[in-house]
């Protein structure tokens, strides 16, 4: 099963995106801040990570740099 990590601090947007992705057959985990998103990205087996740019804690750009 394909898993996606969605890192988004706006709950309404995260839930809407999750609904669309799950309707397409994906399993979706949601994180609401950069630090938690980074931790989940390093411990989970994700096919795709969707990052918001402006996040509490660590920005999406910082998360991307550190995961790279």
mmCIF file as gemmi writes it, N, C-alpha and C atoms, coordinates in Angstrom:
data_model
loop_
_atom_site.group_PDB
_atom_site.id
_atom_site.type_symbol
_atom_site.label_atom_id
_atom_site.label_alt_id
_atom_site.label_comp_id
_atom_site.label_asym_id
_atom_site.label_entity_id
_atom_site.label_seq_id
_atom_site.pdbx_PDB_ins_code
_atom_site.Cartn_x
_atom_site.Cartn_y
_atom_site.Cartn_z
_atom_site.occupancy
_atom_site.B_iso_or_equiv
_atom_site.pdbx_formal_charge
_atom_site.auth_seq_id
_atom_site.auth_asym_id
_atom_site.pdbx_PDB_model_num
ATOM 1 N N . UNK Axp A 1 ? 0.841 -1.18 0 1 0 ? 1 A 1
ATOM 2 C CA . UNK Axp A 1 ? 0 0 0 1 0 ? 1 A 1
ATOM 3 C C . UNK Axp A 1 ? 0.885 1.242 0 1 0 ? 1 A 1
ATOM 4 N N . UNK Axp A 2 ? 0.527 2.232 -0.764 1 0 ? 2 A 1
ATOM 5 C CA . UNK Axp A 2 ? 1.321 3.457 -0.857 1 0 ? 2 A 1
ATOM 6 C C . UNK Axp A 2 ? 0.952 4.424 0.263 1 0 ? 2 A 1
ATOM 7 N N . UNK Axp A 3 ? 1.987 4.897 0.96 1 0 ? 3 A 1
ATOM 8 C CA . UNK Axp A 3 ? 1.786 5.802 2.087 1 0 ? 3 A 1
ATOM 9 C C . UNK Axp A 3 ? 2.318 7.188 1.75 1 0 ? 3 A 1
ATOM 10 N N . UNK Axp A 4 ? 1.579 8.196 2.192 1 0 ? 4 A 1
ATOM 11 C CA . UNK Axp A 4 ? 1.975 9.586 2.001 1 0 ? 4 A 1
ATOM 12 C C . UNK Axp A 4 ? 2.018 10.269 3.358 1 0 ? 4 A 1
ATOM 13 N N . UNK Axp A 5 ? 3.061 11.06 3.566 1 0 ? 5 A 1
ATOM 14 C CA . UNK Axp A 5 ? 3.147 11.908 4.748 1 0 ? 5 A 1
ATOM 15 C C . UNK Axp A 5 ? 2.78 13.315 4.326 1 0 ? 5 A 1
ATOM 16 N N . UNK Axp A 6 ? 1.779 13.877 4.963 1 0 ? 6 A 1
ATOM 17 C CA . UNK Axp A 6 ? 1.317 15.23 4.687 1 0 ? 6 A 1
ATOM 18 C C . UNK Axp A 6 ? 1.684 16.099 5.881 1 0 ? 6 A 1
ATOM 19 N N . UNK Axp A 7 ? 2.54 17.085 5.666 1 0 ? 7 A 1
ATOM 20 C CA . UNK Axp A 7 ? 2.958 17.984 6.738 1 0 ? 7 A 1
ATOM 21 C C . UNK Axp A 7 ? 2.317 19.336 6.454 1 0 ? 7 A 1
ATOM 22 N N . UNK Axp A 8 ? 1.26 19.629 7.197 1 0 ? 8 A 1
ATOM 23 C CA . UNK Axp A 8 ? 0.44 20.816 6.96 1 0 ? 8 A 1
ATOM 24 C C . UNK Axp A 8 ? -0.127 21.293 8.291 1 0 ? 8 A 1
ATOM 25 N N . UNK Axp A 9 ? 0.063 22.572 8.614 1 0 ? 9 A 1
ATOM 26 C CA . UNK Axp A 9 ? -0.404 23.081 9.903 1 0 ? 9 A 1
ATOM 27 C C . UNK Axp A 9 ? -1.846 23.587 9.888 1 0 ? 9 A 1
ATOM 28 N N . UNK Axp A 10 ? -2.435 23.776 8.728 1 0 ? 10 A 1
ATOM 29 C CA . UNK Axp A 10 ? -3.827 24.199 8.632 1 0 ? 10 A 1
ATOM 30 C C . UNK Axp A 10 ? -4.697 22.941 8.605 1 0 ? 10 A 1
ATOM 31 N N . UNK Axp A 11 ? -5.445 22.715 9.668 1 0 ? 11 A 1
ATOM 32 C CA . UNK Axp A 11 ? -6.223 21.495 9.83 1 0 ? 11 A 1
ATOM 33 C C . UNK Axp A 11 ? -7.229 21.29 8.703 1 0 ? 11 A 1
ATOM 34 N N . UNK Axp A 12 ? -7.92 22.357 8.3 1 0 ? 12 A 1
ATOM 35 C CA . UNK Axp A 12 ? -8.92 22.231 7.239 1 0 ? 12 A 1
ATOM 36 C C . UNK Axp A 12 ? -8.288 21.78 5.924 1 0 ? 12 A 1
ATOM 37 N N . UNK Axp A 13 ? -7.161 22.37 5.578 1 0 ? 13 A 1
ATOM 38 C CA . UNK Axp A 13 ? -6.459 21.994 4.345 1 0 ? 13 A 1
ATOM 39 C C . UNK Axp A 13 ? -5.96 20.562 4.437 1 0 ? 13 A 1
ATOM 40 N N . UNK Axp A 14 ? -5.374 20.197 5.578 1 0 ? 14 A 1
ATOM 41 C CA . UNK Axp A 14 ? -4.845 18.84 5.763 1 0 ? 14 A 1
ATOM 42 C C . UNK Axp A 14 ? -5.957 17.796 5.627 1 0 ? 14 A 1
ATOM 43 N N . UNK Axp A 15 ? -7.108 18.056 6.216 1 0 ? 15 A 1
ATOM 44 C CA . UNK Axp A 15 ? -8.205 17.096 6.147 1 0 ? 15 A 1
ATOM 45 C C . UNK Axp A 15 ? -8.745 16.978 4.725 1 0 ? 15 A 1
ATOM 46 N N . UNK Axp A 16 ? -8.846 18.084 4.007 1 0 ? 16 A 1
ATOM 47 C CA . UNK Axp A 16 ? -9.31 18.066 2.626 1 0 ? 16 A 1
ATOM 48 C C . UNK Axp A 16 ? -8.342 17.277 1.744 1 0 ? 16 A 1
ATOM 49 N N . UNK Axp A 17 ? -7.046 17.562 1.882 1 0 ? 17 A 1
ATOM 50 C CA . UNK Axp A 17 ? -6.043 16.839 1.1 1 0 ? 17 A 1
ATOM 51 C C . UNK Axp A 17 ? -6.05 15.352 1.444 1 0 ? 17 A 1
ATOM 52 N N . UNK Axp A 18 ? -6.167 15.033 2.724 1 0 ? 18 A 1
ATOM 53 C CA . UNK Axp A 18 ? -6.217 13.629 3.148 1 0 ? 18 A 1
ATOM 54 C C . UNK Axp A 18 ? -7.405 12.911 2.521 1 0 ? 18 A 1
ATOM 55 N N . UNK Axp A 19 ? -8.569 13.555 2.519 1 0 ? 19 A 1
ATOM 56 C CA . UNK Axp A 19 ? -9.762 12.935 1.943 1 0 ? 19 A 1
ATOM 57 C C . UNK Axp A 19 ? -9.566 12.603 0.468 1 0 ? 19 A 1
ATOM 58 N N . UNK Axp A 20 ? -9.003 13.538 -0.301 1 0 ? 20 A 1
ATOM 59 C CA . UNK Axp A 20 ? -8.756 13.295 -1.721 1 0 ? 20 A 1
ATOM 60 C C . UNK Axp A 20 ? -7.749 12.163 -1.928 1 0 ? 20 A 1
ATOM 61 N N . UNK Axp A 21 ? -6.685 12.176 -1.145 1 0 ? 21 A 1
ATOM 62 C CA . UNK Axp A 21 ? -5.644 11.155 -1.299 1 0 ? 21 A 1
ATOM 63 C C . UNK Axp A 21 ? -6.152 9.776 -0.893 1 0 ? 21 A 1
ATOM 64 N N . UNK Axp A 22 ? -6.906 9.704 0.199 1 0 ? 22 A 1
ATOM 65 C CA . UNK Axp A 22 ? -7.447 8.419 0.633 1 0 ? 22 A 1
ATOM 66 C C . UNK Axp A 22 ? -8.47 7.886 -0.372 1 0 ? 22 A 1
ATOM 67 N N . UNK Axp A 23 ? -9.242 8.778 -0.996 1 0 ? 23 A 1
ATOM 68 C CA . UNK Axp A 23 ? -10.199 8.365 -2.026 1 0 ? 23 A 1
ATOM 69 C C . UNK Axp A 23 ? -9.48 7.784 -3.24 1 0 ? 23 A 1
ATOM 70 N N . UNK Axp A 24 ? -8.21 8.161 -3.415 1 0 ? 24 A 1
ATOM 71 C CA . UNK Axp A 24 ? -7.408 7.64 -4.522 1 0 ? 24 A 1
ATOM 72 C C . UNK Axp A 24 ? -6.61 6.4 -4.12 1 0 ? 24 A 1
ATOM 73 N N . UNK Axp A 25 ? -6.837 5.902 -2.908 1 0 ? 25 A 1
ATOM 74 C CA . UNK Axp A 25 ? -6.221 4.649 -2.49 1 0 ? 25 A 1
ATOM 75 C C . UNK Axp A 25 ? -4.943 4.767 -1.68 1 0 ? 25 A 1
ATOM 76 N N . UNK Axp A 26 ? -4.593 5.966 -1.258 1 0 ? 26 A 1
ATOM 77 C CA . UNK Axp A 26 ? -3.382 6.152 -0.464 1 0 ? 26 A 1
ATOM 78 C C . UNK Axp A 26 ? -3.694 6.068 1.022 1 0 ? 26 A 1
ATOM 79 N N . UNK Axp A 27 ? -2.699 5.669 1.793 1 0 ? 27 A 1
ATOM 80 C CA . UNK Axp A 27 ? -2.753 5.777 3.251 1 0 ? 27 A 1
ATOM 81 C C . UNK Axp A 27 ? -2.035 7.07 3.591 1 0 ? 27 A 1
ATOM 82 N N . UNK Axp A 28 ? -2.655 7.922 4.406 1 0 ? 28 A 1
ATOM 83 C CA . UNK Axp A 28 ? -2.11 9.255 4.671 1 0 ? 28 A 1
ATOM 84 C C . UNK Axp A 28 ? -1.888 9.449 6.162 1 0 ? 28 A 1
ATOM 85 N N . UNK Axp A 29 ? -0.663 9.85 6.517 1 0 ? 29 A 1
ATOM 86 C CA . UNK Axp A 29 ? -0.347 10.287 7.873 1 0 ? 29 A 1
ATOM 87 C C . UNK Axp A 29 ? -0.196 11.797 7.826 1 0 ? 29 A 1
ATOM 88 N N . UNK Axp A 30 ? -0.693 12.475 8.855 1 0 ? 30 A 1
ATOM 89 C CA . UNK Axp A 30 ? -0.635 13.939 8.902 1 0 ? 30 A 1
ATOM 90 C C . UNK Axp A 30 ? 0.194 14.391 10.086 1 0 ? 30 A 1
ATOM 91 N N . UNK Axp A 31 ? 1.031 15.379 9.84 1 0 ? 31 A 1
ATOM 92 C CA . UNK Axp A 31 ? 1.793 16.042 10.887 1 0 ? 31 A 1
ATOM 93 C C . UNK Axp A 31 ? 1.494 17.531 10.777 1 0 ? 31 A 1
ATOM 94 N N . UNK Axp A 32 ? 1.448 18.218 11.921 1 0 ? 32 A 1
ATOM 95 C CA . UNK Axp A 32 ? 1.087 19.637 11.889 1 0 ? 32 A 1
ATOM 96 C C . UNK Axp A 32 ? 2.262 20.583 12.127 1 0 ? 32 A 1
ATOM 97 N N . UNK Axp A 33 ? 3.472 20.049 12.297 1 0 ? 33 A 1
ATOM 98 C CA . UNK Axp A 33 ? 4.643 20.933 12.422 1 0 ? 33 A 1
ATOM 99 C C . UNK Axp A 33 ? 5.878 20.272 11.826 1 0 ? 33 A 1
ATOM 100 N N . UNK Axp A 34 ? 6.86 21.087 11.528 1 0 ? 34 A 1
ATOM 101 C CA . UNK Axp A 34 ? 8.057 20.613 10.842 1 0 ? 34 A 1
ATOM 102 C C . UNK Axp A 34 ? 8.87 19.602 11.615 1 0 ? 34 A 1
ATOM 103 N N . UNK Axp A 35 ? 9.012 19.807 12.917 1 0 ? 35 A 1
ATOM 104 C CA . UNK Axp A 35 ? 9.811 18.884 13.727 1 0 ? 35 A 1
ATOM 105 C C . UNK Axp A 35 ? 9.202 17.483 13.747 1 0 ? 35 A 1
ATOM 106 N N . UNK Axp A 36 ? 7.903 17.418 13.977 1 0 ? 36 A 1
ATOM 107 C CA . UNK Axp A 36 ? 7.226 16.118 13.99 1 0 ? 36 A 1
ATOM 108 C C . UNK Axp A 36 ? 7.235 15.505 12.588 1 0 ? 36 A 1
ATOM 109 N N . UNK Axp A 37 ? 7.044 16.336 11.568 1 0 ? 37 A 1
ATOM 110 C CA . UNK Axp A 37 ? 7.084 15.851 10.196 1 0 ? 37 A 1
ATOM 111 C C . UNK Axp A 37 ? 8.419 15.212 9.858 1 0 ? 37 A 1
ATOM 112 N N . UNK Axp A 38 ? 9.492 15.847 10.274 1 0 ? 38 A 1
ATOM 113 C CA . UNK Axp A 38 ? 10.832 15.297 10.04 1 0 ? 38 A 1
ATOM 114 C C . UNK Axp A 38 ? 10.991 13.957 10.75 1 0 ? 38 A 1
ATOM 115 N N . UNK Axp A 39 ? 10.551 13.88 11.996 1 0 ? 39 A 1
ATOM 116 C CA . UNK Axp A 39 ? 10.654 12.639 12.769 1 0 ? 39 A 1
ATOM 117 C C . UNK Axp A 39 ? 9.868 11.514 12.093 1 0 ? 39 A 1
ATOM 118 N N . UNK Axp A 40 ? 8.651 11.808 11.661 1 0 ? 40 A 1
ATOM 119 C CA . UNK Axp A 40 ? 7.842 10.793 10.988 1 0 ? 40 A 1
ATOM 120 C C . UNK Axp A 40 ? 8.466 10.373 9.663 1 0 ? 40 A 1
ATOM 121 N N . UNK Axp A 41 ? 9.004 11.347 8.924 1 0 ? 41 A 1
ATOM 122 C CA . UNK Axp A 41 ? 9.622 11.048 7.629 1 0 ? 41 A 1
ATOM 123 C C . UNK Axp A 41 ? 10.806 10.1 7.795 1 0 ? 41 A 1
ATOM 124 N N . UNK Axp A 42 ? 11.551 10.272 8.872 1 0 ? 42 A 1
ATOM 125 C CA . UNK Axp A 42 ? 12.73 9.433 9.105 1 0 ? 42 A 1
ATOM 126 C C . UNK Axp A 42 ? 12.376 8.043 9.626 1 0 ? 42 A 1
ATOM 127 N N . UNK Axp A 43 ? 11.207 7.893 10.228 1 0 ? 43 A 1
ATOM 128 C CA . UNK Axp A 43 ? 10.843 6.604 10.822 1 0 ? 43 A 1
ATOM 129 C C . UNK Axp A 43 ? 9.816 5.834 10.009 1 0 ? 43 A 1
ATOM 130 N N . UNK Axp A 44 ? 9.134 6.504 9.068 1 0 ? 44 A 1
ATOM 131 C CA . UNK Axp A 44 ? 8.093 5.84 8.282 1 0 ? 44 A 1
ATOM 132 C C . UNK Axp A 44 ? 8.604 5.45 6.905 1 0 ? 44 A 1
ATOM 133 N N . UNK Axp A 45 ? 7.831 4.622 6.242 1 0 ? 45 A 1
ATOM 134 C CA . UNK Axp A 45 ? 8.173 4.174 4.892 1 0 ? 45 A 1
ATOM 135 C C . UNK Axp A 45 ? 7.2 4.839 3.926 1 0 ? 45 A 1
ATOM 136 N N . UNK Axp A 46 ? 7.5 6.077 3.528 1 0 ? 46 A 1
ATOM 137 C CA . UNK Axp A 46 ? 6.588 6.87 2.708 1 0 ? 46 A 1
ATOM 138 C C . UNK Axp A 46 ? 7.024 6.886 1.251 1 0 ? 46 A 1
ATOM 139 N N . UNK Axp A 47 ? 6.033 6.789 0.364 1 0 ? 47 A 1
ATOM 140 C CA . UNK Axp A 47 ? 6.281 6.909 -1.073 1 0 ? 47 A 1
ATOM 141 C C . UNK Axp A 47 ? 6.408 8.371 -1.471 1 0 ? 47 A 1
ATOM 142 N N . UNK Axp A 48 ? 5.763 9.253 -0.7 1 0 ? 48 A 1
ATOM 143 C CA . UNK Axp A 48 ? 5.741 10.68 -1.009 1 0 ? 48 A 1
ATOM 144 C C . UNK Axp A 48 ? 5.588 11.472 0.284 1 0 ? 48 A 1
ATOM 145 N N . UNK Axp A 49 ? 6.266 12.619 0.355 1 0 ? 49 A 1
ATOM 146 C CA . UNK Axp A 49 ? 6.115 13.535 1.481 1 0 ? 49 A 1
ATOM 147 C C . UNK Axp A 49 ? 5.696 14.882 0.913 1 0 ? 49 A 1
ATOM 148 N N . UNK Axp A 50 ? 4.528 15.365 1.346 1 0 ? 50 A 1
ATOM 149 C CA . UNK Axp A 50 ? 4.04 16.673 0.93 1 0 ? 50 A 1
ATOM 150 C C . UNK Axp A 50 ? 4.271 17.653 2.078 1 0 ? 50 A 1
ATOM 151 N N . UNK Axp A 51 ? 5.064 18.695 1.804 1 0 ? 51 A 1
ATOM 152 C CA . UNK Axp A 51 ? 5.428 19.655 2.842 1 0 ? 51 A 1
ATOM 153 C C . UNK Axp A 51 ? 4.852 21.03 2.56 1 0 ? 51 A 1
ATOM 154 N N . UNK Axp A 52 ? 4.225 21.611 3.566 1 0 ? 52 A 1
ATOM 155 C CA . UNK Axp A 52 ? 3.87 23.02 3.525 1 0 ? 52 A 1
ATOM 156 C C . UNK Axp A 52 ? 5.175 23.783 3.712 1 0 ? 52 A 1
ATOM 157 N N . UNK Axp A 53 ? 5.255 24.994 3.209 1 0 ? 53 A 1
ATOM 158 C CA . UNK Axp A 53 ? 6.487 25.781 3.352 1 0 ? 53 A 1
ATOM 159 C C . UNK Axp A 53 ? 6.543 26.46 4.718 1 0 ? 53 A 1
ATOM 160 N N . UNK Axp A 54 ? 5.448 27.088 5.114 1 0 ? 54 A 1
ATOM 161 C CA . UNK Axp A 54 ? 5.431 27.824 6.385 1 0 ? 54 A 1
ATOM 162 C C . UNK Axp A 54 ? 4.815 26.936 7.46 1 0 ? 54 A 1
ATOM 163 N N . UNK Axp A 55 ? 5.677 26.377 8.306 1 0 ? 55 A 1
ATOM 164 C CA . UNK Axp A 55 ? 5.255 25.474 9.368 1 0 ? 55 A 1
ATOM 165 C C . UNK Axp A 55 ? 5.781 25.956 10.712 1 0 ? 55 A 1
ATOM 166 N N . UNK Axp A 56 ? 5.088 25.624 11.791 1 0 ? 56 A 1
ATOM 167 C CA . UNK Axp A 56 ? 5.644 25.923 13.116 1 0 ? 56 A 1
ATOM 168 C C . UNK Axp A 56 ? 6.88 25.056 13.366 1 0 ? 56 A 1
ATOM 169 N N . UNK Axp A 57 ? 7.791 25.578 14.131 1 0 ? 57 A 1
ATOM 170 C CA . UNK Axp A 57 ? 9.022 24.836 14.427 1 0 ? 57 A 1
ATOM 171 C C . UNK Axp A 57 ? 9.999 24.968 13.281 1 0 ? 57 A 1
ATOM 172 N N . UNK Axp A 58 ? 10.055 23.975 12.456 1 0 ? 58 A 1
ATOM 173 C CA . UNK Axp A 58 ? 10.984 23.914 11.333 1 0 ? 58 A 1
ATOM 174 C C . UNK Axp A 58 ? 10.188 24.139 10.043 1 0 ? 58 A 1
ATOM 175 N N . UNK Axp A 59 ? 10.67 24.997 9.152 1 0 ? 59 A 1
ATOM 176 C CA . UNK Axp A 59 ? 9.949 25.257 7.901 1 0 ? 59 A 1
ATOM 177 C C . UNK Axp A 59 ? 10.021 24.047 6.977 1 0 ? 59 A 1
ATOM 178 N N . UNK Axp A 60 ? 9.147 24.022 5.987 1 0 ? 60 A 1
ATOM 179 C CA . UNK Axp A 60 ? 9.172 22.944 5.009 1 0 ? 60 A 1
ATOM 180 C C . UNK Axp A 60 ? 10.493 22.877 4.264 1 0 ? 60 A 1
ATOM 181 N N . UNK Axp A 61 ? 11.099 24.047 3.998 1 0 ? 61 A 1
ATOM 182 C CA . UNK Axp A 61 ? 12.392 24.076 3.334 1 0 ? 61 A 1
ATOM 183 C C . UNK Axp A 61 ? 13.465 23.422 4.205 1 0 ? 61 A 1
ATOM 184 N N . UNK Axp A 62 ? 13.45 23.726 5.502 1 0 ? 62 A 1
ATOM 185 C CA . UNK Axp A 62 ? 14.427 23.137 6.42 1 0 ? 62 A 1
ATOM 186 C C . UNK Axp A 62 ? 14.245 21.622 6.528 1 0 ? 62 A 1
ATOM 187 N N . UNK Axp A 63 ? 13.005 21.189 6.613 1 0 ? 63 A 1
ATOM 188 C CA . UNK Axp A 63 ? 12.735 19.748 6.681 1 0 ? 63 A 1
ATOM 189 C C . UNK Axp A 63 ? 13.28 19.071 5.435 1 0 ? 63 A 1
ATOM 190 N N . UNK Axp A 64 ? 12.99 19.65 4.276 1 0 ? 64 A 1
ATOM 191 C CA . UNK Axp A 64 ? 13.441 19.083 3.009 1 0 ? 64 A 1
ATOM 192 C C . UNK Axp A 64 ? 14.978 18.988 2.956 1 0 ? 64 A 1
ATOM 193 N N . UNK Axp A 65 ? 15.638 20.074 3.368 1 0 ? 65 A 1
ATOM 194 C CA . UNK Axp A 65 ? 17.122 20.074 3.374 1 0 ? 65 A 1
ATOM 195 C C . UNK Axp A 65 ? 17.663 18.972 4.271 1 0 ? 65 A 1
ATOM 196 N N . UNK Axp A 66 ? 17.094 18.831 5.452 1 0 ? 66 A 1
ATOM 197 C CA . UNK Axp A 66 ? 17.61 17.846 6.413 1 0 ? 66 A 1
ATOM 198 C C . UNK Axp A 66 ? 17.311 16.415 5.967 1 0 ? 66 A 1
ATOM 199 N N . UNK Axp A 67 ? 16.199 16.207 5.29 1 0 ? 67 A 1
ATOM 200 C CA . UNK Axp A 67 ? 15.873 14.859 4.807 1 0 ? 67 A 1
ATOM 201 C C . UNK Axp A 67 ? 16.716 14.48 3.602 1 0 ? 67 A 1
ATOM 202 N N . UNK Axp A 68 ? 17.081 15.493 2.849 1 0 ? 68 A 1
ATOM 203 C CA . UNK Axp A 68 ? 17.891 15.262 1.643 1 0 ? 68 A 1
ATOM 204 C C . UNK Axp A 68 ? 19.224 14.731 2.031 1 0 ? 68 A 1
